[in-house]
Coordinates of C-alpha atoms in Angstrom, one line a residue:
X1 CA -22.6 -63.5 -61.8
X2 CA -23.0 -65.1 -58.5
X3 CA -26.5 -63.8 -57.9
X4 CA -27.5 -66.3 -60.8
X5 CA -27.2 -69.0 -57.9
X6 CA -30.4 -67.9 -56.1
X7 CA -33.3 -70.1 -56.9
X8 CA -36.6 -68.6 -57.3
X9 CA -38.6 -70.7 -55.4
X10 CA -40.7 -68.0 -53.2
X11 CA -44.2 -67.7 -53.5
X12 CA -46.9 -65.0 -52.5
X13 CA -47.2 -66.8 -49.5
X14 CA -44.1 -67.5 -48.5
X15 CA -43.2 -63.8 -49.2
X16 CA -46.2 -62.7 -47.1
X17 CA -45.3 -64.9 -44.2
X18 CA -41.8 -63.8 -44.9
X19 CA -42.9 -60.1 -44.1
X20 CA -45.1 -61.1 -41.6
X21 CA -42.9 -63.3 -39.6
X22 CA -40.7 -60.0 -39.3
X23 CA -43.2 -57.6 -38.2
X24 CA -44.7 -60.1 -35.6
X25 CA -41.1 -61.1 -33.6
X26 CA -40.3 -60.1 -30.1
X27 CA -42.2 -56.5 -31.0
X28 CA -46.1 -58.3 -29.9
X29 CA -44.0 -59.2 -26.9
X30 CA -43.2 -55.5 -25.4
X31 CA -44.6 -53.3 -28.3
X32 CA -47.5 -52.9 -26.4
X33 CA -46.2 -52.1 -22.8
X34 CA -43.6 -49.7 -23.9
X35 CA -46.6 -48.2 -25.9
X36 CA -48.6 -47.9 -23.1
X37 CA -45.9 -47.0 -21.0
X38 CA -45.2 -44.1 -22.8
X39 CA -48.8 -43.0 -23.9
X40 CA -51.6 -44.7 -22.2
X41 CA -54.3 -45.7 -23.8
X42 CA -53.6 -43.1 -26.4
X43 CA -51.2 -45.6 -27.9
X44 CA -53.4 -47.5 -30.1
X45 CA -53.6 -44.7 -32.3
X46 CA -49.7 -45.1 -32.1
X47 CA -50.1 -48.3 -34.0
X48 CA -52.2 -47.1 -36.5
X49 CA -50.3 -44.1 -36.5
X50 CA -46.9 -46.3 -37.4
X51 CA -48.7 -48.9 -40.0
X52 CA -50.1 -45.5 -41.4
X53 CA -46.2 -44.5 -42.2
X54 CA -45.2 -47.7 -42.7
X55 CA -47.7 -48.5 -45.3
X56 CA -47.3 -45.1 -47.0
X57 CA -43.3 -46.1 -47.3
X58 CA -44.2 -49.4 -48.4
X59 CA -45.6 -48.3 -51.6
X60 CA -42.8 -46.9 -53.1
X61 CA -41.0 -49.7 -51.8
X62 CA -43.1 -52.1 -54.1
X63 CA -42.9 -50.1 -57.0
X64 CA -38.9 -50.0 -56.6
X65 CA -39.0 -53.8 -55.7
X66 CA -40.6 -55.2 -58.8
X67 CA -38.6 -52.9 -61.0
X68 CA -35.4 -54.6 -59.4
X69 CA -35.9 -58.2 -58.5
X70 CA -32.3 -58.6 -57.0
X71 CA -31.4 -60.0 -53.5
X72 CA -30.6 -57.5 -50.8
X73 CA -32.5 -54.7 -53.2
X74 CA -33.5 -52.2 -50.5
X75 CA -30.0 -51.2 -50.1
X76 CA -29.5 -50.6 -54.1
X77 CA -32.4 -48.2 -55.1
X78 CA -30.8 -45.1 -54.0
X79 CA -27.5 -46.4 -55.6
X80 CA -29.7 -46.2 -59.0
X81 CA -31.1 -43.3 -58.8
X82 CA -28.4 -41.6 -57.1
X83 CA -25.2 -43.1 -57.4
X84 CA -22.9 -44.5 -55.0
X85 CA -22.6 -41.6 -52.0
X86 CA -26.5 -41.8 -51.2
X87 CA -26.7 -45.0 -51.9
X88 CA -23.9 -46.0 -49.9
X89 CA -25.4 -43.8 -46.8
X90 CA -29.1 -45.4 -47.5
X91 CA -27.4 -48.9 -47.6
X92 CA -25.5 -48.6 -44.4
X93 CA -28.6 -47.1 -42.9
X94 CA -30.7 -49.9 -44.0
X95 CA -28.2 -52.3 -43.1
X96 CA -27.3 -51.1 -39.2
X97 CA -31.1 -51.1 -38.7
X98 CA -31.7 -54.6 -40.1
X99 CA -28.7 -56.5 -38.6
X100 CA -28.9 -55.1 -35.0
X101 CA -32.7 -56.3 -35.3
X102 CA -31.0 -59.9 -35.1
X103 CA -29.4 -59.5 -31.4
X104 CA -32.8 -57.9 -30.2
X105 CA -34.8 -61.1 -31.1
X106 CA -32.1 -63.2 -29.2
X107 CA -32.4 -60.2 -26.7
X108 CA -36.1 -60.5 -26.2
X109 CA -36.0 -64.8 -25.7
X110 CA -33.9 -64.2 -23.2
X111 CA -35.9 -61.3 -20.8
X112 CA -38.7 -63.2 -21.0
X113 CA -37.3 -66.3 -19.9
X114 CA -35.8 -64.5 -17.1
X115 CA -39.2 -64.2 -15.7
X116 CA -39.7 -68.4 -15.1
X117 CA -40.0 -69.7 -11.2
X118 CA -35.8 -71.0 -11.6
X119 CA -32.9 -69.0 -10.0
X120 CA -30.9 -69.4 -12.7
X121 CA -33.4 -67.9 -14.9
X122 CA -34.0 -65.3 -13.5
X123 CA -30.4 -64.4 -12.9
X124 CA -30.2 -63.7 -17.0
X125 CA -31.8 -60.4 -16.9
X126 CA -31.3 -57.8 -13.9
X127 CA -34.2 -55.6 -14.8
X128 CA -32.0 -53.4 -17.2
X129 CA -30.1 -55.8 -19.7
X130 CA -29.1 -59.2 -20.0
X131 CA -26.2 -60.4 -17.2
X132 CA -23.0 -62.1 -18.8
X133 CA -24.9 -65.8 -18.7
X134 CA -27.8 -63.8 -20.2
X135 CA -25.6 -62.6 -23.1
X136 CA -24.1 -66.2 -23.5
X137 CA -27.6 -67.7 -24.0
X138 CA -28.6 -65.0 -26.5
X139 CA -25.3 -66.3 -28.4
X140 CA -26.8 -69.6 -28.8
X141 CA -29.6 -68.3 -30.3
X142 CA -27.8 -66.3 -33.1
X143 CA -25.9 -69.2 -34.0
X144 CA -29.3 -70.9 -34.2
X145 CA -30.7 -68.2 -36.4
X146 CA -27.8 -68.5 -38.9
X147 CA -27.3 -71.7 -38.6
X148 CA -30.8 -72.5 -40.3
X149 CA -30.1 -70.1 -43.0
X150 CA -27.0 -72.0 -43.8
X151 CA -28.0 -74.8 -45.9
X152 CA -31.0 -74.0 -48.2
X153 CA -33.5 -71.1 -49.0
X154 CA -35.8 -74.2 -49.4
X155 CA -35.3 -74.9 -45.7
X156 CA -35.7 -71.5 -44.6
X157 CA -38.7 -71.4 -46.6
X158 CA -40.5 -74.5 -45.2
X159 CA -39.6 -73.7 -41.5
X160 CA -40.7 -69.8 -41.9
X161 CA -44.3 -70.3 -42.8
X162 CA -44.7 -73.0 -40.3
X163 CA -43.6 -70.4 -37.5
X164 CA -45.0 -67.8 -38.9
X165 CA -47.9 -69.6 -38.6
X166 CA -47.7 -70.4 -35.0
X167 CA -46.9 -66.4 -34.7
X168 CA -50.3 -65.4 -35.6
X169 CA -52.2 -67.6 -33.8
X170 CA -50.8 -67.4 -30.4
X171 CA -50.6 -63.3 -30.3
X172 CA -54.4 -63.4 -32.0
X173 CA -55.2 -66.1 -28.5
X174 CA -53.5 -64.0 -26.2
X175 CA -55.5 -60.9 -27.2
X176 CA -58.8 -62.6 -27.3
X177 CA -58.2 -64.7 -23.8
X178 CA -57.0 -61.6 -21.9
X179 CA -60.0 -59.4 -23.3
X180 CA -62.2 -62.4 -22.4
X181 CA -60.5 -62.9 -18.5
X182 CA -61.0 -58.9 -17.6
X183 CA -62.0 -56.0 -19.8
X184 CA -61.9 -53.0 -17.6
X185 CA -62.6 -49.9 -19.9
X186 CA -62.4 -47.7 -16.7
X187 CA -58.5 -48.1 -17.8
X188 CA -59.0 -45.5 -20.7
X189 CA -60.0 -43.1 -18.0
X190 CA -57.7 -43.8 -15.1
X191 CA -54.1 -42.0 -14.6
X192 CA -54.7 -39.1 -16.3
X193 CA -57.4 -39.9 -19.4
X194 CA -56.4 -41.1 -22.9
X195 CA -53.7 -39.1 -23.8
X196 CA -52.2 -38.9 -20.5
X197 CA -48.7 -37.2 -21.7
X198 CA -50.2 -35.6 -24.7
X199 CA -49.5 -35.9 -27.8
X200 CA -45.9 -35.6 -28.1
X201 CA -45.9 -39.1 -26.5
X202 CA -48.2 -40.7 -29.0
X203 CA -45.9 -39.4 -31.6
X204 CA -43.1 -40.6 -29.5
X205 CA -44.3 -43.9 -28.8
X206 CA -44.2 -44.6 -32.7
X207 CA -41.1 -43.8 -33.4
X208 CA -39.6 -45.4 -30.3
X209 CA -41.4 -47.9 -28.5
X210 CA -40.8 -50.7 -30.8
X211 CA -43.5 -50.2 -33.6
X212 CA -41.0 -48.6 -36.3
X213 CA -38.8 -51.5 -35.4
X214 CA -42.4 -54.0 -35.8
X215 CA -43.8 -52.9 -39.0
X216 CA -39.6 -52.6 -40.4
X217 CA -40.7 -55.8 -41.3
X218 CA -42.2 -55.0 -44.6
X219 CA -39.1 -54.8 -46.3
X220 CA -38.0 -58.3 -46.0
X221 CA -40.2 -59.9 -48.7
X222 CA -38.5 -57.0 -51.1
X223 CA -34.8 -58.0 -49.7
X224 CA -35.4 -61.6 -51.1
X225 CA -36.6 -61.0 -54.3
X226 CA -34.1 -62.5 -56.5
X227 CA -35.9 -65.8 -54.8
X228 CA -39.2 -64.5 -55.8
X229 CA -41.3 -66.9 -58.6
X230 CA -43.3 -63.9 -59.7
X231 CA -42.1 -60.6 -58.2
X232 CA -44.3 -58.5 -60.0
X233 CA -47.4 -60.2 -58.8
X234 CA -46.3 -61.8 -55.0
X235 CA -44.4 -58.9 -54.0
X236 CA -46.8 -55.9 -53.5
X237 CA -48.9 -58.5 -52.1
X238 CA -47.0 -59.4 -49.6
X239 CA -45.5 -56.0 -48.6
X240 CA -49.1 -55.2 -48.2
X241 CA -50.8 -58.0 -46.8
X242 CA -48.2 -58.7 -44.2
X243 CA -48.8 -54.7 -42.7
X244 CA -52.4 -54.4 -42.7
X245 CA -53.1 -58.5 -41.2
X246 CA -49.8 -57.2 -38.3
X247 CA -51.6 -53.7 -37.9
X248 CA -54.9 -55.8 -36.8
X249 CA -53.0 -58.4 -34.5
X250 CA -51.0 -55.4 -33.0
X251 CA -54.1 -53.4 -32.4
X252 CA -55.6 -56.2 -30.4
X253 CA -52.9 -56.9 -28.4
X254 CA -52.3 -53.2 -27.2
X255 CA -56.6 -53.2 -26.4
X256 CA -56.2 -56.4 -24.4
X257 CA -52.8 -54.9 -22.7
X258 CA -54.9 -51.5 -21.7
X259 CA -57.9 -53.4 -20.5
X260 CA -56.5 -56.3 -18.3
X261 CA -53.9 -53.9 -16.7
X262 CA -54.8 -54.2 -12.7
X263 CA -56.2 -50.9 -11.4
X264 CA -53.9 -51.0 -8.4
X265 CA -50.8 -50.8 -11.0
X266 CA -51.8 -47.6 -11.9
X267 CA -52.8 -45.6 -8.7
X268 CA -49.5 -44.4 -8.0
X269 CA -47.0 -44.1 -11.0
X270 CA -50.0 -44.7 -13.4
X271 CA -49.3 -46.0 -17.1
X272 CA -45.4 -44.5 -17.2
X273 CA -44.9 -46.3 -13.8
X274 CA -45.6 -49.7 -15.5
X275 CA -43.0 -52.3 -14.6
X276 CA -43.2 -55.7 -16.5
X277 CA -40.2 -57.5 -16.8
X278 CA -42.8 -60.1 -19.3
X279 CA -45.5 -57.8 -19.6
X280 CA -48.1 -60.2 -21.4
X281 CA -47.1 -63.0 -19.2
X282 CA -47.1 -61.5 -16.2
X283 CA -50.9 -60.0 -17.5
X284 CA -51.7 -63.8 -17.7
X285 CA -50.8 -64.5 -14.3
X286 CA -52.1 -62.0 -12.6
X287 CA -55.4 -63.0 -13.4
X288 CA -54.8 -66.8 -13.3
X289 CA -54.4 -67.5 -16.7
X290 CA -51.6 -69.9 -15.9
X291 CA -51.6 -71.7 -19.2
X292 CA -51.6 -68.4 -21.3
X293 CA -48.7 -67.5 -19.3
X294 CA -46.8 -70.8 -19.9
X295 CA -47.7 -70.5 -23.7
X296 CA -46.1 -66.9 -23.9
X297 CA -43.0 -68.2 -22.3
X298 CA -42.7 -70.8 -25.1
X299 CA -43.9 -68.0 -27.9
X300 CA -40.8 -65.9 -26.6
X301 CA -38.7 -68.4 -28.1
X302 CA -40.6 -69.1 -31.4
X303 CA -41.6 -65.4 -32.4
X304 CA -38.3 -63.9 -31.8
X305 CA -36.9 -67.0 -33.2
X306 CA -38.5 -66.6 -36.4
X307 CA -38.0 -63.3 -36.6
X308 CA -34.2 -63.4 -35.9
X309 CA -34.2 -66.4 -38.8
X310 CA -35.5 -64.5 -41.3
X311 CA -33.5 -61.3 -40.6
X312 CA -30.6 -63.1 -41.1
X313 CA -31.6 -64.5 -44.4
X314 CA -32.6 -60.9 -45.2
X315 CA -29.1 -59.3 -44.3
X316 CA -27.1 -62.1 -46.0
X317 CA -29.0 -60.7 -48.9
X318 CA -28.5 -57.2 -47.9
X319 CA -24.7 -57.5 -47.4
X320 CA -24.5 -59.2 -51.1
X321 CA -26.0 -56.0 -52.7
X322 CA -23.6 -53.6 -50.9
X323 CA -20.9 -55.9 -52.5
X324 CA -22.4 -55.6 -55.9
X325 CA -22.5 -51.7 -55.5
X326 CA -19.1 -52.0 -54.9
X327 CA -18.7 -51.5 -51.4
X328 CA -17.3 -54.6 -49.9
X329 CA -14.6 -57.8 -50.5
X330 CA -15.9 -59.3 -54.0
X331 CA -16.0 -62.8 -51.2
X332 CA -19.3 -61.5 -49.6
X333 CA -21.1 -61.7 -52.8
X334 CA -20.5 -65.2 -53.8
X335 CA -24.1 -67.2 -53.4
X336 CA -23.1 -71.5 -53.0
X337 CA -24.0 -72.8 -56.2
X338 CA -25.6 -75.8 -54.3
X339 CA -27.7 -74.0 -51.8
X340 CA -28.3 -70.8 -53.5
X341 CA -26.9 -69.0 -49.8
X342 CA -24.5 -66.6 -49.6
X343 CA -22.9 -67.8 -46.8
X344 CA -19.8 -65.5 -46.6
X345 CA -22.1 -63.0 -46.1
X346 CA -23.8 -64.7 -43.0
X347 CA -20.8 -65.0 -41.4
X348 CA -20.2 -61.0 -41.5
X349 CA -23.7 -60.2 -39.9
X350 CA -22.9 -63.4 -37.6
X351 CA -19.8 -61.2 -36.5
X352 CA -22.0 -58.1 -36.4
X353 CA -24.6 -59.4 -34.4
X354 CA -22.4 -60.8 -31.8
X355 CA -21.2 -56.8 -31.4
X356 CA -24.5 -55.7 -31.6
X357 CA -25.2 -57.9 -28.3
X358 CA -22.1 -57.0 -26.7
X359 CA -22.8 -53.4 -26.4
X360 CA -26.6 -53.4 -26.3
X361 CA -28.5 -55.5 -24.0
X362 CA -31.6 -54.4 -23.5
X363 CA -34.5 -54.8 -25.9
X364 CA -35.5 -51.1 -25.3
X365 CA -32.2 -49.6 -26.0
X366 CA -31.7 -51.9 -29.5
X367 CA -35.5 -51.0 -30.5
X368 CA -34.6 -47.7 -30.2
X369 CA -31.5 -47.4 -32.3
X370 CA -33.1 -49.8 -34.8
X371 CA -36.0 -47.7 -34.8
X372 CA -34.0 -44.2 -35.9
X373 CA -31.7 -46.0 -38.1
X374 CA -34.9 -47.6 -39.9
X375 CA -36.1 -44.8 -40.8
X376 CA -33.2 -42.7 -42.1
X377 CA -32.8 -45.7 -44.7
X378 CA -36.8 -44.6 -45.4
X379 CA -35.7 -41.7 -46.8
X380 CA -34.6 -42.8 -49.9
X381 CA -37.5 -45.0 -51.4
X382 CA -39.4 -41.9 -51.7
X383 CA -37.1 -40.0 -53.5
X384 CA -35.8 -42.6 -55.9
X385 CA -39.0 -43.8 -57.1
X386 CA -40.0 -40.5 -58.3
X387 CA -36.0 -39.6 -59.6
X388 CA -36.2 -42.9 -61.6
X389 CA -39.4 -42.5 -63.6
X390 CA -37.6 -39.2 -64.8
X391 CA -34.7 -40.7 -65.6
X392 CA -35.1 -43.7 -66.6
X393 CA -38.5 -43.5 -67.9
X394 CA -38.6 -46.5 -70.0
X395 CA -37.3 -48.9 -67.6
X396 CA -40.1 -51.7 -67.0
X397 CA -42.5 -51.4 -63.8
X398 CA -44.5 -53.9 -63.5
X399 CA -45.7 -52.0 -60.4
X400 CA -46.3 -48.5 -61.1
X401 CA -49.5 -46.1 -58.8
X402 CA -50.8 -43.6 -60.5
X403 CA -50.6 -41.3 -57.3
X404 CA -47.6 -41.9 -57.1
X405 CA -46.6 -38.1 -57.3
X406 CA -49.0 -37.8 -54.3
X407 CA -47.7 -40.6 -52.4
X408 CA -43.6 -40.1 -52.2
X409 CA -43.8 -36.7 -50.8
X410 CA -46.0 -37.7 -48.1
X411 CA -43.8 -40.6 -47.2
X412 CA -40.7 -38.3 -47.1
X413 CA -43.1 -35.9 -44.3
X414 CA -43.9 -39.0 -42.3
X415 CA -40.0 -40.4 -42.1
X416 CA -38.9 -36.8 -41.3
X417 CA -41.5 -36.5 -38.6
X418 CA -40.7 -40.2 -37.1
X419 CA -37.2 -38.8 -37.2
X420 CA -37.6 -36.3 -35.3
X421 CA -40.4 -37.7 -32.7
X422 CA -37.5 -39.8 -31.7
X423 CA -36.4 -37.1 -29.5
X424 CA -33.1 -35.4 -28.9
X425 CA -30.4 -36.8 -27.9
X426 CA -31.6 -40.5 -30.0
X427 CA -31.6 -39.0 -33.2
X428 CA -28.2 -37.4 -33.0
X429 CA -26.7 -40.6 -31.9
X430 CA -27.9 -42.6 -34.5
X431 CA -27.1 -39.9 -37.3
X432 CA -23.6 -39.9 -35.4
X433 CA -23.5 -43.7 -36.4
X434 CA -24.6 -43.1 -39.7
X435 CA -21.2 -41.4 -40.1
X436 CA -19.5 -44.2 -38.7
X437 CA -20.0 -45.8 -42.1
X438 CA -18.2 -43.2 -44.1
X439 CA -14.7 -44.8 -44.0
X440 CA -15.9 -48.1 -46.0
X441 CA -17.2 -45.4 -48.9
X442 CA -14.1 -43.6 -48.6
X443 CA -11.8 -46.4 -48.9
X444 CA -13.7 -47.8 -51.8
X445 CA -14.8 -44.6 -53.8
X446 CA -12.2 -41.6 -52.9
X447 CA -9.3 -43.5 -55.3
X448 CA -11.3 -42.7 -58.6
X449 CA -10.7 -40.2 -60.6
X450 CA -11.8 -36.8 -59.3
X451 CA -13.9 -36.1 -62.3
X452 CA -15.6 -40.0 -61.8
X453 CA -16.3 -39.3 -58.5
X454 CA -17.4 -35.8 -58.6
X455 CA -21.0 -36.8 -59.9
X456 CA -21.4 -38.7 -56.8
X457 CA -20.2 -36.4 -54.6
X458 CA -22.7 -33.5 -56.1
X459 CA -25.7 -36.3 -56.4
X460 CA -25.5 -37.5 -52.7
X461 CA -24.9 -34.2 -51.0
X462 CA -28.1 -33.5 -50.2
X463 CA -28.7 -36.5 -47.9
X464 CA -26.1 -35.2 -45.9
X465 CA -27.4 -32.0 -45.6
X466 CA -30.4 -33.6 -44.8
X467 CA -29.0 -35.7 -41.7
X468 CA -27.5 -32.5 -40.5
X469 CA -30.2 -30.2 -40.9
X470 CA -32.7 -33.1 -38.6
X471 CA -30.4 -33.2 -36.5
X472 CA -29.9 -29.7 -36.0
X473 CA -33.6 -29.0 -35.5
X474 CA -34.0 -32.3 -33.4
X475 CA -31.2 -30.1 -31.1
X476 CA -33.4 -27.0 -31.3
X477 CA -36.6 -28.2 -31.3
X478 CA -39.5 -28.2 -28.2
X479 CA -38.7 -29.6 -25.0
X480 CA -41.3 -32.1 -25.8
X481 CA -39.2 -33.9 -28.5
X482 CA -36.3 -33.3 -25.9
X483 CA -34.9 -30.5 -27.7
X484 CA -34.1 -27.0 -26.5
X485 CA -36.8 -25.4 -27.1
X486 CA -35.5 -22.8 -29.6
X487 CA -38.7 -23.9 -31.8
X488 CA -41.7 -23.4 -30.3
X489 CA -44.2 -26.9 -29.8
X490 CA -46.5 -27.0 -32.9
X491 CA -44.0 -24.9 -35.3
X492 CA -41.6 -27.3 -34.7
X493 CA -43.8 -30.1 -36.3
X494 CA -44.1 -27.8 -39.6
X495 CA -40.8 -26.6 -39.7
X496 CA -40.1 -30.5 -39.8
X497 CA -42.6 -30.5 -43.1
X498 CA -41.1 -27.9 -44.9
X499 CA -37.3 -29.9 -44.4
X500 CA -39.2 -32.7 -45.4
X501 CA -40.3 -31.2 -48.8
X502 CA -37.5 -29.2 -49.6
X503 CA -35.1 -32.4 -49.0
X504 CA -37.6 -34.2 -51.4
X505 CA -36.9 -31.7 -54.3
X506 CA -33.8 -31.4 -53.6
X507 CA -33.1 -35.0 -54.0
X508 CA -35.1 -35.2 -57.1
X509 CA -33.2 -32.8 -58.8
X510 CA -30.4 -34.3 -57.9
X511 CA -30.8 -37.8 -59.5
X512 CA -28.5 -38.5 -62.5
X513 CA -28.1 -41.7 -65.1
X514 CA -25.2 -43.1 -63.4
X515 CA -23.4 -46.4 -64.0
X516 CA -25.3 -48.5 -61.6
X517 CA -28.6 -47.4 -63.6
X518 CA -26.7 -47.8 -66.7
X519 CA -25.7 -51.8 -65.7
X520 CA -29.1 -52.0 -65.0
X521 CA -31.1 -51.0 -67.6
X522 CA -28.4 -53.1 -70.0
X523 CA -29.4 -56.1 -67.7
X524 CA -33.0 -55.1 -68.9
X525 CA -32.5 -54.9 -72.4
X526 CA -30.9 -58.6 -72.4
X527 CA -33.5 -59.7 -70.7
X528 CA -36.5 -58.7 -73.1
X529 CA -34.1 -60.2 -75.8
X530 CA -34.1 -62.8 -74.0
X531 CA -37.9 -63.2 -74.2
X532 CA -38.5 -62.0 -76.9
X533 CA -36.3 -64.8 -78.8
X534 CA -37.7 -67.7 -77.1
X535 CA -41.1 -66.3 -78.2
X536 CA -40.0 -65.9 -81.8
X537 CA -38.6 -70.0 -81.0
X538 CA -42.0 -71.0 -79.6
X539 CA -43.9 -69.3 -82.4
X540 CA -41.8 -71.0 -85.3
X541 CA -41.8 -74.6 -83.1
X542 CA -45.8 -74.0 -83.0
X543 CA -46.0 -73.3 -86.6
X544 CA -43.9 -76.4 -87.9

């Protein structure tokens, strides 16, 4: 099987600065401006507010992850639990939301280096997305990204932490130095108070401004655990670790961004009139921190950088488990045997990407539509965690919360709120793309035998029913979450709830032993044969 080819040669640190290295990219950058922008000062509760949800998501993420230690394995859990329609929809989700992350690291270089003293610099970015030589320089950088994923997970390894690395210092001495040049807490107060939209903007701010598309991160360490030494040990830890260490740096950094903003900027738009092209550099600046700036301008390139590498490594990955749930040419799961990549595979999100940059070229606008598409892929951790331990109680977890039971319904509420704190018309464009995906299952799964498909069919319905139903109350909902109005403010938040948890039952009852579960848990039975007869060998070899 040509998954065999992947070497295991990822530790608990490499994992963590795996995950880390993807929540820290170009979101540290304009996370907290857009945050700010949006809420005010109210938006650091928007970060805790986000590593909240994403941590709660996490968990059954880790559970899920040591329980399958395969490469690309977020896009595969609903296809064991589920079958191949909602894991199909959950893998396309995952996928759209990872690989367009690639084009807004290259996206993000770019804007800020539109903000140096040189004409030509400056003529990369008009204020609103990248021009046409602002788009060709982002194209270097993608081939750059892939091109270091090309030749050897050992290479990507060694040249991760060592940016990674460099990722958390200079964001941790950007916060501290602008907090030490001017800390004006009158800023809290100013331009309408904390909240200065209300809450509908805090809630807002989380699920566009960038901070979904930050803490998305989390999921890279489980995407690469066929490389994983110990993936029952390294990988919770590093889920984990990498949220709550990015949750404190991201905290900082929107403080520092709140406090050293100039008074004058905010006495006639206030915080919503904010206009940074290169919002920590241009902080810098203003108060003559000339070498902060000129360190920022060489952290757009490294941060993003980083980022953008190991997303690519992660949706080589990803792109080899949709092919080995049967969803794509058999060539885009072959791994080299000499490298342990799956190159074919990085060529296909090479392609992707370069679409991805074509159409969006804006940060903002590809955080967004990351952002949504993120967490419809959310949905399904939740409910396949749960769906497996009934069915498939036996299978071995080397991860496995007691509150469990607790935990996966609350993480179903949070995505479903995110979901729809998007705001009308975002969420109905993104679930429109989610469609978009359909064809590939069609052409793959609608030849079978009517009575092989039909347990599919009845298995994923309700994830489609769910897309519909948000997006139908998305449409309907307060004027606050740009919808309508149909639903009053405040119901509409609980109406959201009770979706939530119906949805969650639904798809729990829903789950069924299907093939891809079955493969599995032979895989699993071979394997502790597999142990258990070089234990018997060791035992006899000890006793002679």
């Amino acid at each position: 099987m040509s998954g065999s080819n992947y070497r295991r040669s990822l530790g608990t640190v490499s994992l963590t600065a795996v995950g880390l290295g993807s929540i820290i990219g170009s979101g540290w950058l304009f996370g907290a401006a857009k945050a700010a922008h949006l809420a005010g000062p109210a938006a650091i509760l928007a970060w805790v507010i986000g590593a909240v949800v994403a941590l709660t998501i996490a968990l059954t993420y880790t559970e899920l992850g040591s329980m399958f230690p395969k490469a690309g394995g977020m896009v595969r859990y609903g296809q064991y639990s589920h079958g191949s329609l909602a894991g199909y929809l959950a893998a396309w989700a995952n996928w759209i939301a990872i690989v367009s992350v690639i084009p807004g690291e290259a996206t993000a270089s770019v804007q800020y280096m539109a903000s140096w003293k040189w004409a030509w610099a400056k003529g990369l970015y008009d204020g609103k997305e990248l021009t046409l030589s602002g788009v060709a320089l982002a194209s270097v950088l993608l081939i750059v990204y892939f091109g270091l994923n090309w030749f050897a997970i050992s290479l990507f390894a060694k040249t991760n932490t060592a940016i990674t690395v460099f990722k958390i210092v200079v964001p941790t001495l950007t916060a501290v130095t602008l907090m030490l040049s001017h800390f004006d807490t009158h800023n809290l107060h100013r331009a309408g108070g904390f909240a200065p939209s209300g809450w509908s903007a805090v809630f807002n701010a989380v699920a566009v401004s960038g901070i979904v598309w930050a803490f998305n991160g989390f999921q890279s360490p489980l995407n690469m655990a066929a490389e994983a030494r110990d993936p029952k040990r390294s990988l919770p830890k590093a889920v984990i670790s990498s949220i709550l260490i990015a949750l404190v740096i991201y905290v900082a950094l929107q403080v520092a961004f709140l406090m050293a903003v100039p008074a004058h900027d905010l006495s006639s738009g206030g915080w919503a009139g904010l206009n940074f092209d290169s919002p920590l550099a241009d902080l810098a600046i203003a108060w003559g921190i000339n070498w902060l700036a000129v360190t920022l301008y060489a952290d757009a390139f490294i941060s993003p950088s980083g980022t953008g590498m190991i997303y690519a490594a992660t949706t080589s990955r990803m792109i080899h488990g949709v092919q080995e749930n049967g969803h794509l040419p058999k060539i885009f799961g072959r791994v080299d045997p000499k490298t342990g990549v799956p190159r074919p595979a990085l060529v296909l999100n090479l392609v992707v990407a370069f679409a991805f940059l074509a159409v969006f070229r804006g940060w903002g606008s590809l955080a967004a539509i990351v952002s949504v598409a993120t967490v419809i892929s959310y949905i399904t951790g939740p409910v396949a965690v749960m769906s497996l331990r009934r069915i498939a109680p036996d299978l071995p977890r080397p991860v496995m919360l007691k509150a469990m039971p607790v935990i996966a319904p609350i993480a179903m509420v949070f995505g479903s709120l995110v979901l729809y704190w998007a705001k009308w018309p975002l969420t109905g464009k993104v679930i429109l793309l989610m469609a978009i995906g359909l064809p590939i299952w069609a052409w793959y799964e609608l030849r079978k035998p009517w009575e092989q498909l039909k347990p599919h069919l009845k298995a994923g319905v309700w994830m489609i029913a769910y897309l519909f139903v948000m997006a139908a109350v998305s449409y309907a909902g307060s004027k606050d979450y740009g919808g309508r109005g149909w639903i009053p403010e405040g119901v509409d938040l609980g109406v959201v709830v009770v979706i939530g948890l119906v949805f969650y039952v639904w798809g729990l009852r829903s789950a069924w032993p299907n093939p891809s579960l079955a493969e599995v848990l032979r895989e699993a039975e071979e394997s502790a044969a597999d142990t258990a007869g070089d234990d018997e060998g060791d035992r006899v070899a000890s006793t002679a």
